[in-house]
mmCIF file of C-alpha atoms in Angstrom:
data_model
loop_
_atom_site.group_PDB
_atom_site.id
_atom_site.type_symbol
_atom_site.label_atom_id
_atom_site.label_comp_id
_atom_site.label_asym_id
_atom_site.label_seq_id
_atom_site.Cartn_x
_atom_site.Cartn_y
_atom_site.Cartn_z
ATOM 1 C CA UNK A 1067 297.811 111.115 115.077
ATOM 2 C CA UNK A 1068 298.288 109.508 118.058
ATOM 3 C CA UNK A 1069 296.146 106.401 119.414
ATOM 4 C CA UNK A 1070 294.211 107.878 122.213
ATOM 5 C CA UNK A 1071 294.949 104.224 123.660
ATOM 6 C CA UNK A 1072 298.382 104.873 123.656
ATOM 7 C CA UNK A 1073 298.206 108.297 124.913
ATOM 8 C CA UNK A 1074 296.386 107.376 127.903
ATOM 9 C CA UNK A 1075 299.352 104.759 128.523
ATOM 10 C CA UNK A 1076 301.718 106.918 127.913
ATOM 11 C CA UNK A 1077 299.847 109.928 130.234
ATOM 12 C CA UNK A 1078 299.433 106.543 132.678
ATOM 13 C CA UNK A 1079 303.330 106.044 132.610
ATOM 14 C CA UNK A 1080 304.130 109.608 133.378
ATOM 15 C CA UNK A 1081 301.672 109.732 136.257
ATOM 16 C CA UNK A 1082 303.505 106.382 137.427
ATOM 17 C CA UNK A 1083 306.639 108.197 137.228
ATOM 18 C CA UNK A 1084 305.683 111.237 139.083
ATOM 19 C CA UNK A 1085 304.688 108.913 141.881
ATOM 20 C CA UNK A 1086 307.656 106.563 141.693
ATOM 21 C CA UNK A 1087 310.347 109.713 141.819
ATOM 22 C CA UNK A 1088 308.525 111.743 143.751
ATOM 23 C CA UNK A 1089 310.571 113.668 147.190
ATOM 24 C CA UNK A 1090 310.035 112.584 150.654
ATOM 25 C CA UNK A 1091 310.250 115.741 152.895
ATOM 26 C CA UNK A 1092 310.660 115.622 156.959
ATOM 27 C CA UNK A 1093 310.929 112.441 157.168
ATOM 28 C CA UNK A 1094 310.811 111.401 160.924
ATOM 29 C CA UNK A 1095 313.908 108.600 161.069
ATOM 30 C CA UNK A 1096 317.061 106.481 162.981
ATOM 31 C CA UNK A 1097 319.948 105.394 161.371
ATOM 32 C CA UNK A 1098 320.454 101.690 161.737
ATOM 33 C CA UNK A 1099 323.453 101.295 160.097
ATOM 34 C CA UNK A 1100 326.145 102.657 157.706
ATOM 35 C CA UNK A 1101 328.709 101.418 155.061
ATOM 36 C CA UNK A 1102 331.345 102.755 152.884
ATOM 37 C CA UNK A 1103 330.312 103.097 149.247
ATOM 38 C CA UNK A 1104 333.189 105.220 147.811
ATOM 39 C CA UNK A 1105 336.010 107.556 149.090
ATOM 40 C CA UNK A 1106 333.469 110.019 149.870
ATOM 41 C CA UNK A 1107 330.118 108.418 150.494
ATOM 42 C CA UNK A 1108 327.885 106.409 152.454
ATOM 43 C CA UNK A 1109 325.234 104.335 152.203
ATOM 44 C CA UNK A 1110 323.079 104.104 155.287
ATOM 45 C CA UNK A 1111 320.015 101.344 156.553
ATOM 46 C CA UNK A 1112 317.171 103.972 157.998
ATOM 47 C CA UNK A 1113 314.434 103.032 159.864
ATOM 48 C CA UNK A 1114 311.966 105.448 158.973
ATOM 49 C CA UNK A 1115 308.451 106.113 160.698
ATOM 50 C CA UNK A 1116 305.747 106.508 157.187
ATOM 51 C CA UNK A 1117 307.937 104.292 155.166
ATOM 52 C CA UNK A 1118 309.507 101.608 157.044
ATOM 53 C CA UNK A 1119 313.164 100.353 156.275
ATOM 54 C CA UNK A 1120 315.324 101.982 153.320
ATOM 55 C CA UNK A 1121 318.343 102.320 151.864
ATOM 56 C CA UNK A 1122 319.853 105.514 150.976
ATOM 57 C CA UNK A 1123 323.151 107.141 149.710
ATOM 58 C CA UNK A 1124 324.429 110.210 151.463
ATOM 59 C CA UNK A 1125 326.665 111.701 149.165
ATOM 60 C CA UNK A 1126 329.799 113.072 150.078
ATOM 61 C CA UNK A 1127 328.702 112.630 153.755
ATOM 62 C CA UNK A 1128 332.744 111.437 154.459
ATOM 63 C CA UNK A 1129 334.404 114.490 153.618
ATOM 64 C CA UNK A 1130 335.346 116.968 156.351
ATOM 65 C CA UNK A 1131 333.146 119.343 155.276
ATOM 66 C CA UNK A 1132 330.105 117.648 154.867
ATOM 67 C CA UNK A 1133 326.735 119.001 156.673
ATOM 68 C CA UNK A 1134 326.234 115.251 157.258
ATOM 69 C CA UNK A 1135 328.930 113.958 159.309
ATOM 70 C CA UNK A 1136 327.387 115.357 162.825
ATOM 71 C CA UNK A 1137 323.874 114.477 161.893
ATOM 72 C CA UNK A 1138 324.512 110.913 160.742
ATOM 73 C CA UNK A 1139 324.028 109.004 163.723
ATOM 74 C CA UNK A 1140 322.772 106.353 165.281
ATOM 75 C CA UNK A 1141 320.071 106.151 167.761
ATOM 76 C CA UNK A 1142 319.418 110.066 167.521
ATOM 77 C CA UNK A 1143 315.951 111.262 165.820
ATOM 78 C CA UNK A 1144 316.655 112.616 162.485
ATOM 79 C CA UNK A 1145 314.479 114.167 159.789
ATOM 80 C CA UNK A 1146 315.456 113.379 156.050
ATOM 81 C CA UNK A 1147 314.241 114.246 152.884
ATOM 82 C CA UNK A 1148 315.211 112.014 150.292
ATOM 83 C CA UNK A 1149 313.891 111.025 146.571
ATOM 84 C CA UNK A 1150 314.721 108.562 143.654
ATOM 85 C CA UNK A 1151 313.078 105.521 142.390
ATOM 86 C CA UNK A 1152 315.695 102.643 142.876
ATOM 87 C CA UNK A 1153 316.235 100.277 145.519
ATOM 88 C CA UNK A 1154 318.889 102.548 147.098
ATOM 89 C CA UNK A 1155 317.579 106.339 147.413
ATOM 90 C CA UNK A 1156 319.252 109.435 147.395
ATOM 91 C CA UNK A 1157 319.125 111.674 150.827
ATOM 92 C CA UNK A 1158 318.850 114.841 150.128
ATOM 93 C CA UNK A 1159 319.023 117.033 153.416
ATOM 94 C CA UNK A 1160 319.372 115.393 157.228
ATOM 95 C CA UNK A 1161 318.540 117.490 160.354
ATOM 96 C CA UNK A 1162 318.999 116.311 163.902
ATOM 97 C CA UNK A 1163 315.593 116.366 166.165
ATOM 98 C CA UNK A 1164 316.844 116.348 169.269
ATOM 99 C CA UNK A 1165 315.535 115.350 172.674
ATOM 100 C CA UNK A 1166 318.252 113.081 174.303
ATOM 101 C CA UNK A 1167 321.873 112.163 174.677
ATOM 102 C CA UNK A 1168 323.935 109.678 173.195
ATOM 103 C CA UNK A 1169 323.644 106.375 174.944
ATOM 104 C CA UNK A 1170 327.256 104.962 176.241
ATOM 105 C CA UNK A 1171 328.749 101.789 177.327
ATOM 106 C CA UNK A 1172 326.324 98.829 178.121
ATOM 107 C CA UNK A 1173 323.377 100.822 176.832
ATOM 108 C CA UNK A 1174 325.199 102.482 173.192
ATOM 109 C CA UNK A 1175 325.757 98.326 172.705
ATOM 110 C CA UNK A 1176 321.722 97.674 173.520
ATOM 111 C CA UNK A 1177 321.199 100.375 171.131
ATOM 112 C CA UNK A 1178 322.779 98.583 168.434
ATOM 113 C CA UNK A 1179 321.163 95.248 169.385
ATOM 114 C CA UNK A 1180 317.942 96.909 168.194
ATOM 115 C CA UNK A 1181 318.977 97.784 165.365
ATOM 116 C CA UNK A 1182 320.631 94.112 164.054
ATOM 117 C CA UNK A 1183 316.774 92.718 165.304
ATOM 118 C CA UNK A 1184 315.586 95.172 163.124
ATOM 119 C CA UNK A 1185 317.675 94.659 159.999
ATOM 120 C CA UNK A 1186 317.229 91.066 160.362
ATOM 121 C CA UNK A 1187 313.462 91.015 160.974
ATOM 122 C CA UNK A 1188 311.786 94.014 158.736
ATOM 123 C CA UNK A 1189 311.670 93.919 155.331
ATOM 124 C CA UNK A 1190 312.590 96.432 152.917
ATOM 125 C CA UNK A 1191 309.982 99.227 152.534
ATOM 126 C CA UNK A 1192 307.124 97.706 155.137
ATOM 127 C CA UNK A 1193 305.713 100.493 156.981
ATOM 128 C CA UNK A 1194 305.884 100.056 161.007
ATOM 129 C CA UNK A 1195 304.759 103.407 162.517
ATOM 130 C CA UNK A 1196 303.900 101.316 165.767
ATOM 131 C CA UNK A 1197 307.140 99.902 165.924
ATOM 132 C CA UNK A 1198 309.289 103.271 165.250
ATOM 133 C CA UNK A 1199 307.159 104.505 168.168
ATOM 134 C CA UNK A 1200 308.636 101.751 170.613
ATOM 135 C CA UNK A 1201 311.424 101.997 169.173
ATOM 136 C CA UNK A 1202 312.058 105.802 169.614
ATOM 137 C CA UNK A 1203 310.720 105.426 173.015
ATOM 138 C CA UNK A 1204 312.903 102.552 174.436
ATOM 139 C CA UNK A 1205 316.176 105.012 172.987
ATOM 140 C CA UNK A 1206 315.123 107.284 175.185
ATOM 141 C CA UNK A 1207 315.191 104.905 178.130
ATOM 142 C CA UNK A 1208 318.674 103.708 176.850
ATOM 143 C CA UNK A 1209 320.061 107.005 177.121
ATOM 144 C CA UNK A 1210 318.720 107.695 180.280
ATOM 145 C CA UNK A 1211 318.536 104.579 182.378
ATOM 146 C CA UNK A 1212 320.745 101.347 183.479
ATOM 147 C CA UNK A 1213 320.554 97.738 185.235
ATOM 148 C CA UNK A 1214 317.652 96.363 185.550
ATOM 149 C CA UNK A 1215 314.822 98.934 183.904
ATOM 150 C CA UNK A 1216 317.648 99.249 180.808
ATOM 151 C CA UNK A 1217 317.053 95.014 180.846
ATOM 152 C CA UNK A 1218 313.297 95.771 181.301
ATOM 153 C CA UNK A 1219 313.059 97.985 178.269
ATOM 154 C CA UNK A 1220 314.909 95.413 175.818
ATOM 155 C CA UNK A 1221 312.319 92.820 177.186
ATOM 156 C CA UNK A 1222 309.716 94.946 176.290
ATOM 157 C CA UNK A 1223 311.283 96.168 172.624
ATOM 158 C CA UNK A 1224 311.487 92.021 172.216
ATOM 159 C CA UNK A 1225 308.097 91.327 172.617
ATOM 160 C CA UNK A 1226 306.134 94.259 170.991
ATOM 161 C CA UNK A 1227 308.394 94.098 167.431
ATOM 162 C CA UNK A 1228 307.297 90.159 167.331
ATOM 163 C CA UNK A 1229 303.857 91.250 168.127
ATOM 164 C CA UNK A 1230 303.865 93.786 165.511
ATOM 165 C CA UNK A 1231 305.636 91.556 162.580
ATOM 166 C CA UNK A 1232 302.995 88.683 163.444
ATOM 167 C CA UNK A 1233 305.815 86.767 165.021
ATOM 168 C CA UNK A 1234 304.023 86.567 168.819
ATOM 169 C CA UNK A 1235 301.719 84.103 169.698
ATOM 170 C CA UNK A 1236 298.619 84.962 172.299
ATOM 171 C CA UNK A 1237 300.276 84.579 175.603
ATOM 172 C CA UNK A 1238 297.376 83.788 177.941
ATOM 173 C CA UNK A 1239 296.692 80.434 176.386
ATOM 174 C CA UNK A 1240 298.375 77.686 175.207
ATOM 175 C CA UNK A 1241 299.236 78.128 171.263
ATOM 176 C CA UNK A 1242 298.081 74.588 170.247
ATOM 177 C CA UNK A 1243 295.034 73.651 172.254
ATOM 178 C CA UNK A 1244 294.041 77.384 172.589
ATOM 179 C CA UNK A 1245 293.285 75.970 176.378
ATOM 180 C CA UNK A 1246 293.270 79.403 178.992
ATOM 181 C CA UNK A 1247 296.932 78.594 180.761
ATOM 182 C CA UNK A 1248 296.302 77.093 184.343
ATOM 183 C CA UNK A 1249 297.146 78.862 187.748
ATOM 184 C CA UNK A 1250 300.669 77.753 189.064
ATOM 185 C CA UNK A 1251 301.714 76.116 186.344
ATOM 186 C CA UNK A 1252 305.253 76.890 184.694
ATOM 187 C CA UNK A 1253 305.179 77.599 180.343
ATOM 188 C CA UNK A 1254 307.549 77.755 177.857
ATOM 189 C CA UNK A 1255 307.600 79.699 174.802
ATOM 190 C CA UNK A 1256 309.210 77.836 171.987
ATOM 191 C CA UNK A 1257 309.750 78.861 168.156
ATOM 192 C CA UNK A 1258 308.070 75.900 166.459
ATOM 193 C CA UNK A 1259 305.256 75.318 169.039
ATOM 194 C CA UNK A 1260 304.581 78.666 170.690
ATOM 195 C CA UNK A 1261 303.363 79.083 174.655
ATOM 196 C CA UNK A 1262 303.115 75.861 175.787
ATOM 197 C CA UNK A 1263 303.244 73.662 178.937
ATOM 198 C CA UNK A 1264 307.048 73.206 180.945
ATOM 199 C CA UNK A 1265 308.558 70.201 180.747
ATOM 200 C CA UNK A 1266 310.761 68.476 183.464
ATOM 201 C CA UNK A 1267 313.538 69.127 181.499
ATOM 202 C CA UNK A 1268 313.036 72.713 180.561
ATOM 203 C CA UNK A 1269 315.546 75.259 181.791
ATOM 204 C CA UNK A 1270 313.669 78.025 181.844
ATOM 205 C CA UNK A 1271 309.631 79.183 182.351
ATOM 206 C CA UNK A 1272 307.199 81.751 183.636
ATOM 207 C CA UNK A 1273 304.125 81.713 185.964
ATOM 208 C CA UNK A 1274 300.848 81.640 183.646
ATOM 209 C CA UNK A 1275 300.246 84.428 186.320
ATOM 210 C CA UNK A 1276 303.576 86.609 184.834
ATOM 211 C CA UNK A 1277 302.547 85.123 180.643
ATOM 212 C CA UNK A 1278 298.808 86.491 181.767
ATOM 213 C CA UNK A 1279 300.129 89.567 182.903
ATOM 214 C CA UNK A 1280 302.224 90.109 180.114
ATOM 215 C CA UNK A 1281 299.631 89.913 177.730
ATOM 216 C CA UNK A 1282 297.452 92.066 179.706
ATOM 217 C CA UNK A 1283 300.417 94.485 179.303
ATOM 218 C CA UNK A 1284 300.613 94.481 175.565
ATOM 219 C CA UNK A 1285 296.899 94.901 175.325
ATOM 220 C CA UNK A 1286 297.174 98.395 177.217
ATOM 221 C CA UNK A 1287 295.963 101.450 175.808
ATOM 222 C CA UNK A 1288 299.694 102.421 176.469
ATOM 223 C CA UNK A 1289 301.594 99.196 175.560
ATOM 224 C CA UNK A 1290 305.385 99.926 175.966
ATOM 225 C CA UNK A 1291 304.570 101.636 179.865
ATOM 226 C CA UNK A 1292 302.627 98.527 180.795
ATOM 227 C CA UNK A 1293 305.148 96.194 179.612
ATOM 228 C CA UNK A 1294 308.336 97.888 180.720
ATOM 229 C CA UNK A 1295 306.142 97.399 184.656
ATOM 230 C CA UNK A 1296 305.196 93.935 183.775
ATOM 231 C CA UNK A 1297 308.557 93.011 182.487
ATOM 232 C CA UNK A 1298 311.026 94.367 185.302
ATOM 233 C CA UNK A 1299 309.446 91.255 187.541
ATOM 234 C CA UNK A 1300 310.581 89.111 185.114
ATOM 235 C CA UNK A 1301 313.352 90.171 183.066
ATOM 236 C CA UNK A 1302 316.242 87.128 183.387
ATOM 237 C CA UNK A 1303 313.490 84.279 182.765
ATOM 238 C CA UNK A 1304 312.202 86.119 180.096
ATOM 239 C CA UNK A 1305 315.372 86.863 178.102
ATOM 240 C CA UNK A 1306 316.059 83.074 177.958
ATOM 241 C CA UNK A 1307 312.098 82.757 176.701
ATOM 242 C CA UNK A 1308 312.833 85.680 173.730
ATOM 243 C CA UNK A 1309 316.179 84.476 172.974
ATOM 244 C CA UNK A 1310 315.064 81.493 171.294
ATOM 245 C CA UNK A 1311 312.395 82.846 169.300
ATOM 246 C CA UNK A 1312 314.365 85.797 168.225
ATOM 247 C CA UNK A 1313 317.423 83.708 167.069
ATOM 248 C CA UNK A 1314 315.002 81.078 164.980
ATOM 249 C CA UNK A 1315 313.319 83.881 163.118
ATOM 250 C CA UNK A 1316 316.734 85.757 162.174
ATOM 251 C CA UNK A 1317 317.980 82.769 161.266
ATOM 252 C CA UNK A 1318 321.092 82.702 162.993
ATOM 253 C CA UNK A 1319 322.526 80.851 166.451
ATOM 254 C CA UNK A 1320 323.974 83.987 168.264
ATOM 255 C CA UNK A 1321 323.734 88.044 167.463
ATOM 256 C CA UNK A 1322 326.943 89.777 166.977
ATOM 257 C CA UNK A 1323 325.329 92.377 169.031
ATOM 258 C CA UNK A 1324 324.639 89.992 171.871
ATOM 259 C CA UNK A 1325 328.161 88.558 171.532
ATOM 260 C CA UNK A 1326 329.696 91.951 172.151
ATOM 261 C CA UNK A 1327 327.306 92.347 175.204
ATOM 262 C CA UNK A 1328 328.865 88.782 176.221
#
């Protein structure tokens, strides 16, 4: 007979198991990316909404004939289903959701911008319902809008994914001191030292009234409205502010995205 010791391990095990294999069903997700794994395959970085970034292989999704190939997009909201326990999943079905066009030109290019900030700053597996919010949301300004409110809505993707991975300091006071900013006085936002007072030789600032207002913006009860207004006064001085911080936490001097854009 048995151990009941090790039967409850081994009941434990299969329970584990169960869990660890189980089948994800209508899963609301973006592709951010896709690469060749054989003749006939694919394996594709998704941004999903309840499970945050995976990998998964679409099988056969190459051939001519495969249900996939339409559906397989980026910056269109899919549903998946997928299961499997290792790193790299197997997708199971993919249906398109609908509810916009394909973005083109300057804004198909700020599409995939997103997406390299994303595979660059979210880890594997980190749920960011928030985040896939914004992020389905400022899509559907890509594929709708241009100029200035496109430049607007990348401002405002920017600052709420660093505010949601913890990467955002406060921006109505100074990061160090914690002193409230002062009125008509010029600050900086730097990666090592956070919102802090211009220097002479600084090339770029904002107003503590725009930094206040910003903040004020990503407090809202509807965060990515209020910043898209409070960023469209702002949008050139604050790229320069976010490019610095965004390039010192991926780790990298220049996006390849941003290069294209260039």
């Amino acid at each position: 007979m048995q151990p009941v010791g090790g039967a409850l391990c081994l009941g434990a095990a299969r329970r584990h198991n169960i869990v660890a294999t189980k089948r994800i069903s209508d899963e609301p997700a973006f592709v951010l990316h896709r690469y060749d794994w054989s003749e006939s395959s694919l394996i594709l970085e998704i941004f999903t909404r309840h499970h945050g970034r995976i990998a998964l292989v679409a099988k056969g999704a190459k051939r001519p004939t495969s249900s996939y190939r339409p559906v397989l997009l980026p910056l269109q909201m899919l549903q998946l289903s997928y299961g499997g326990d290792a790193e790299v999943r197997t997708l199971k079905t993919a249906e398109w959701v609908g509810g916009h066009v394909m973005p083109t030109g300057e804004a198909l290019l700020s599409g995939y911008y997103l997406n390299e900030l994303l595979l660059k700053l979210l880890a594997r597996d980190d749920p960011h319902p928030v985040l896939f919010d914004v992020y389905a949301q400022t899509v559907r300004v890509l594929a709708s809008e241009h100029g200035e409110v496109l430049q607007a809505a990348l401002r405002t993707f920017e600052l709420l994914l660093l505010r949601e991975i913890g990467l955002l300091p406060q921006l109505d006071m100074q990061t160090l001191t914690l002193e409230a900013l002062q009125s008509g006085q010029g600050y900086c936002l730097v990666p090592e030292g956070g919102l802090r007072l211009a220097h002479a030789d600084d090339r770029s600032s904002l107003s503590a009234e725009h930094w206040c207002a910003l903040q004020a913006a990503l407090d809202d009860a509807a965060p990515f409205a209020a910043t898209l207004r409070a960023s469209a006064a702002v949008t050139a001085e604050l790229k320069s502010q976010l490019r610095q911080l965004l390039h010192y936490h991926c780790g990298v001097a220049s996006l390849r995205t941003r290069q294209l854009l260039v």
